[in-house]
Short mmCIF file of C-alpha atoms and ligand atoms in Angstrom, two decimals:
data_model
loop_
_atom_site.label_atom_id
_atom_site.label_comp_id
_atom_site.label_asym_id
_atom_site.label_seq_id
_atom_site.Cartn_x
_atom_site.Cartn_y
_atom_site.Cartn_z
CA MET A 1 161.32 80.23 121.31
CA ASN A 2 158.75 80.64 124.17
CA THR A 3 158.25 84.36 125.56
CA VAL A 4 160.47 83.83 128.52
CA ASP A 5 163.38 82.70 126.59
CA GLN A 6 162.63 85.79 124.03
CA GLN A 7 162.74 88.09 126.91
CA THR A 8 165.96 86.57 128.03
CA ALA A 9 167.30 86.68 124.47
CA LEU A 10 166.69 90.30 124.24
CA GLU A 11 167.82 91.47 127.55
CA HIS A 12 171.15 89.22 126.45
CA THR A 13 171.32 91.32 123.26
CA ALA A 14 170.78 94.55 125.10
CA HIS A 15 173.51 93.74 127.70
CA LYS A 16 176.11 92.86 125.12
CA ARG A 17 175.84 96.05 123.13
CA ILE A 18 175.76 98.20 126.25
CA LYS A 19 178.90 96.49 127.58
CA GLU A 20 180.42 97.03 124.28
CA VAL A 21 179.70 100.79 123.79
CA LEU A 22 180.80 101.23 127.40
CA GLY A 23 184.16 99.67 126.28
CA LEU A 24 184.88 102.06 123.53
CA ASP A 25 187.54 104.41 123.80
CA GLY A 26 185.93 107.79 123.34
CA ASN A 27 187.31 107.90 119.82
CA ALA A 28 184.58 109.89 117.70
CA ASP A 29 184.76 107.99 114.61
CA ARG A 30 184.35 104.54 116.34
CA LEU A 31 181.55 105.84 118.66
CA ALA A 32 179.88 107.22 115.36
CA LYS A 33 179.79 103.91 113.77
CA PHE A 34 178.81 102.16 116.77
CA TYR A 35 175.63 104.20 117.29
CA ARG A 36 174.93 104.31 113.57
CA GLN A 37 174.19 100.58 113.70
CA TRP A 38 172.56 100.84 117.02
CA ALA A 39 170.11 103.68 116.18
CA SER A 40 167.18 101.27 115.21
CA THR A 41 167.00 99.36 118.21
CA TYR A 42 168.31 101.59 120.96
CA ASP A 43 165.25 102.53 122.71
CA LEU A 44 164.33 98.88 122.73
CA ASP A 45 167.52 97.84 124.28
CA VAL A 46 167.95 100.61 127.11
CA VAL A 47 164.31 99.55 128.17
CA GLN A 48 165.57 96.20 128.99
CA TYR A 49 168.46 97.85 130.70
CA GLY A 50 166.18 99.67 133.01
CA TYR A 51 167.23 103.17 131.81
CA CYS A 52 165.86 106.07 133.51
CA GLY A 53 168.32 108.86 132.92
CA PRO A 54 166.05 110.76 130.59
CA ILE A 55 163.12 110.99 133.02
CA ILE A 56 165.34 112.26 135.78
CA VAL A 57 167.15 114.84 133.71
CA ALA A 58 163.85 116.17 132.20
CA GLU A 59 162.13 116.51 135.67
CA LEU A 60 165.26 118.17 137.08
CA ALA A 61 165.02 120.96 133.99
CA ALA A 62 161.32 121.37 134.97
CA VAL A 63 162.02 121.76 138.77
CA VAL A 64 164.93 124.19 137.61
CA GLN A 65 162.91 126.13 135.22
CA MET A 66 160.03 126.47 137.76
CA ALA A 67 162.23 127.61 140.60
CA TYR A 68 164.86 129.93 138.92
CA LEU A 69 163.99 131.11 135.48
CA PRO A 70 161.87 133.81 134.43
CA LYS A 71 160.71 132.59 131.21
CA GLU A 72 157.57 130.37 130.91
CA ARG A 73 158.28 126.78 130.40
CA ALA A 74 157.13 126.80 126.73
CA ALA A 75 159.66 129.76 126.11
CA THR A 76 162.58 128.25 127.66
CA ALA A 77 165.20 127.30 125.17
CA ILE A 78 166.82 123.98 125.85
CA LEU A 79 169.85 122.24 124.13
CA ASP A 80 170.05 118.52 124.42
CA VAL A 81 173.38 117.67 123.86
CA GLY A 82 174.06 114.16 122.75
CA CYS A 83 170.47 113.86 122.13
CA GLY A 84 170.46 110.39 120.70
CA THR A 85 167.15 109.07 119.59
CA GLY A 86 165.39 111.93 121.59
CA LEU A 87 164.40 109.88 124.77
CA VAL A 88 165.13 113.31 126.75
CA GLY A 89 163.21 115.38 124.31
CA VAL A 90 159.96 113.34 124.69
CA GLU A 91 160.36 113.63 128.33
CA LEU A 92 160.83 117.39 128.09
CA GLU A 93 157.93 117.87 125.66
CA ARG A 94 155.80 115.79 128.07
CA LEU A 95 156.62 118.33 130.83
CA GLY A 96 155.61 121.31 128.53
CA PHE A 97 158.95 122.53 127.16
CA ARG A 98 158.53 123.45 123.51
CA LEU A 99 161.87 125.28 122.35
CA ILE A 100 164.20 122.05 122.27
CA ASP A 101 167.14 121.79 120.15
CA GLY A 102 169.38 118.83 119.97
CA PHE A 103 172.52 117.60 118.48
CA ASP A 104 174.25 114.16 118.13
CA LEU A 105 177.56 112.76 116.71
CA SER A 106 175.65 110.11 114.93
CA GLU A 107 173.56 111.42 112.00
CA GLU A 108 171.22 108.07 112.35
CA MET A 109 170.43 108.60 116.17
CA ALA A 110 169.84 112.29 115.08
CA GLU A 111 167.22 111.36 112.44
CA LYS A 112 165.43 109.20 115.03
CA ALA A 113 165.16 111.97 117.42
CA ARG A 114 163.69 114.43 114.39
CA GLU A 115 161.09 111.60 113.97
CA THR A 116 159.96 112.09 117.52
CA ARG A 117 159.03 115.69 116.28
CA VAL A 118 159.45 117.29 119.40
CA TYR A 119 162.49 119.20 118.74
CA ARG A 120 162.81 122.35 117.01
CA ASN A 121 165.99 121.63 115.42
CA VAL A 122 168.20 118.43 115.45
CA ARG A 123 171.64 118.52 113.94
CA GLY A 124 173.75 115.14 113.24
CA ASP A 125 177.30 114.69 112.75
CA VAL A 126 177.89 117.05 115.54
CA ASP A 127 181.02 116.19 117.65
CA PHE A 128 181.20 117.99 121.14
CA SER A 129 184.59 116.47 122.08
CA VAL A 130 186.11 119.30 119.90
CA PRO A 131 184.67 122.90 120.15
CA LEU A 132 181.23 123.37 118.92
CA SER A 133 180.69 125.69 115.95
CA GLY A 134 177.19 127.33 115.09
CA TYR A 135 176.14 127.36 118.82
CA SER A 136 176.54 130.73 120.87
CA ALA A 137 175.84 131.20 124.92
CA SER A 138 171.92 131.45 124.23
CA TYR A 139 170.35 128.37 125.86
CA ASP A 140 168.53 129.01 129.01
CA ILE A 141 169.20 125.08 129.86
CA THR A 142 171.66 122.90 128.57
CA VAL A 143 170.88 118.95 129.35
CA CYS A 144 173.41 116.16 128.64
CA CYS A 145 172.17 112.62 129.51
CA GLY A 146 174.15 109.43 129.08
CA VAL A 147 177.07 111.02 127.42
CA PHE A 148 179.45 111.71 130.36
CA THR A 149 179.97 107.81 130.48
CA LEU A 150 182.55 105.21 130.04
CA GLY A 151 183.80 105.22 126.37
CA HIS A 152 182.51 108.43 125.41
CA VAL A 153 183.47 112.13 126.37
CA GLN A 154 185.78 113.13 128.88
CA PRO A 155 185.02 115.48 131.99
CA ASP A 156 186.74 118.65 130.28
CA ARG A 157 183.78 119.00 127.87
CA LEU A 158 181.75 120.30 130.58
CA ARG A 159 183.37 123.74 129.36
CA GLU A 160 181.63 123.47 126.19
CA LEU A 161 178.42 122.98 127.81
CA ALA A 162 179.11 126.14 129.96
CA ARG A 163 180.03 127.79 126.55
CA VAL A 164 176.55 127.46 125.13
CA THR A 165 174.51 128.21 128.09
CA ARG A 166 173.71 131.84 128.67
CA PRO A 167 174.77 133.84 131.93
CA ASN A 168 172.31 132.72 134.81
CA GLY A 169 171.28 129.63 132.68
CA PHE A 170 171.69 125.98 133.76
CA ILE A 171 173.47 122.75 132.80
CA ILE A 172 171.72 119.29 133.64
CA ALA A 173 174.19 116.35 133.37
CA ASN A 174 174.47 113.08 134.59
CA THR A 175 177.43 110.64 135.19
CA ARG A 176 177.41 106.90 135.58
CA ARG A 177 179.04 106.37 139.09
CA SER A 178 181.99 104.19 137.89
CA TYR A 179 182.74 107.17 134.93
CA ALA A 180 182.81 109.82 137.70
CA ASP A 181 185.23 107.86 139.91
CA ALA A 182 187.29 106.92 136.87
CA THR A 183 187.73 110.23 135.64
CA CYS A 184 187.66 112.25 138.85
CA PHE A 185 184.70 114.10 137.45
CA ALA A 186 184.48 116.19 140.76
CA ASP A 187 187.92 117.63 140.08
CA GLU A 188 187.10 118.98 136.87
CA VAL A 189 183.72 120.58 138.55
CA ASN A 190 186.11 122.26 141.13
CA ARG A 191 188.17 123.45 138.45
CA LEU A 192 185.70 125.04 136.74
CA GLN A 193 184.18 126.35 139.76
CA ASP A 194 187.36 127.86 140.67
CA ALA A 195 187.54 129.45 137.32
CA ARG A 196 184.32 131.13 137.77
CA VAL A 197 182.90 129.23 134.46
CA LEU A 198 180.25 127.72 136.42
CA VAL A 199 178.86 127.07 139.84
CA LEU A 200 177.49 123.58 141.15
CA THR A 201 173.96 124.24 142.70
CA HIS A 202 172.88 120.60 143.27
CA CYS A 203 173.94 117.09 143.04
CA LEU A 204 171.83 114.30 143.43
CA ASN A 205 174.09 111.46 144.54
CA ASP A 206 173.65 107.84 143.50
CA GLY A 207 170.35 108.50 141.89
CA ARG A 208 168.66 105.86 139.74
CA TYR A 209 170.08 105.15 136.33
CA VAL A 210 170.25 101.88 135.01
CA THR A 211 169.63 98.57 136.86
CA GLU A 212 173.09 97.62 137.42
CA GLU A 213 174.36 100.99 138.41
CA ASP A 214 173.37 104.55 139.72
CA ALA A 215 174.51 107.84 138.64
CA HIS A 216 175.13 111.25 140.00
CA TYR A 217 172.87 114.16 138.59
CA TRP A 218 174.41 117.43 138.43
CA VAL A 219 172.84 120.87 138.34
CA PHE A 220 175.28 123.75 137.35
CA ARG A 221 174.47 127.51 137.06
CA ILE A 222 176.61 129.74 134.78
CA PRO A 223 177.31 132.93 136.78
CA GLU A 224 176.17 136.34 135.53
CA ASN A 225 179.71 137.47 135.14
CA ALA A 226 181.16 133.81 133.97
CA SER A 227 184.85 134.06 132.69
CA SER A 228 184.99 132.75 129.11
CA PRO A 229 185.07 129.05 129.27
CA GLU A 230 187.34 128.93 126.14
CA VAL A 231 189.97 126.57 126.67
C1 LIG B 1 174.14 106.75 125.83
S1 LIG B 1 173.51 107.58 124.36
C2 LIG B 1 172.55 108.65 125.05
C3 LIG B 1 171.33 109.34 124.14
C4 LIG B 1 170.27 110.12 124.78
N1 LIG B 1 170.97 111.45 125.37
C5 LIG B 1 169.63 109.34 125.78
O1 LIG B 1 169.72 109.69 127.16
O2 LIG B 1 169.02 108.33 125.41
C6 LIG B 1 175.18 108.58 124.19
C7 LIG B 1 174.86 109.40 122.70
O3 LIG B 1 175.97 110.46 122.90
C8 LIG B 1 176.16 110.46 121.58
N2 LIG B 1 177.88 111.04 121.56
C9 LIG B 1 178.95 110.27 122.04
N3 LIG B 1 179.91 110.93 121.94
C10 LIG B 1 179.55 112.09 121.28
C11 LIG B 1 180.27 113.33 120.79
N4 LIG B 1 181.56 113.44 120.88
N5 LIG B 1 179.73 114.32 120.30
C12 LIG B 1 178.24 114.22 120.24
N6 LIG B 1 177.46 113.33 120.63
C13 LIG B 1 178.25 112.08 121.21
C14 LIG B 1 176.19 109.13 120.72
O4 LIG B 1 176.10 109.20 119.43
C15 LIG B 1 174.67 108.66 121.50
O5 LIG B 1 173.67 109.21 120.94
#
């Protein structure tokens, strides 16, 4: 096989995998099984797919820290929800963040994230489609990249991100455009704003995400007097 054929084959495999995972139904067992098998080639595959979500999410975290947070960047506590192999953590570390925790449904993905050595702590086998145990409202910034997407979690899990973020802290999450449309993500945002669980401070609509589709990048602040986001 020549180089061009090899490249085409790689792209084909990557697209097949990604199509398959987006077709899952949000069932945690099926997702965990899928990502267990994908962990070793995930990083290579998403490069083929033009995935730039992690860079944009990390850059937004840096801007938010600089603009609004009182602590030094290196002392700003970040939780990376659905951290996968650690692509977001690597970008955060490049930008000077040092207190980065992460968790993922898949232990195999989480192990890859640990191997990057940019996280303070990474937990695997953590499912945030149900209430999280062991995380309190202590994070200055909670990031969630590539998880509010087709076949993964429902918009109502945004409540859980709010629960683990401290008052006056921020959530940064992206939503693939077709996911946001299909799930009426903006309606959930409105519900949570009405309930004083969070405030939408910025939304970058139709930002670059993967070659075939854009995403919205959402920045939320947790109000000082937020009402409890318990469901
Ligand atoms: C597309 S990957 C994104 C990984 C990483 N954030 C990135 O941007 O490269 C989606 C990740 O979400 C995780 N995930 C899916 N459903 C989850 C759930 N219910 N709880 C925790 N993690 C979940 C998967 O295991 C996978 O690692």
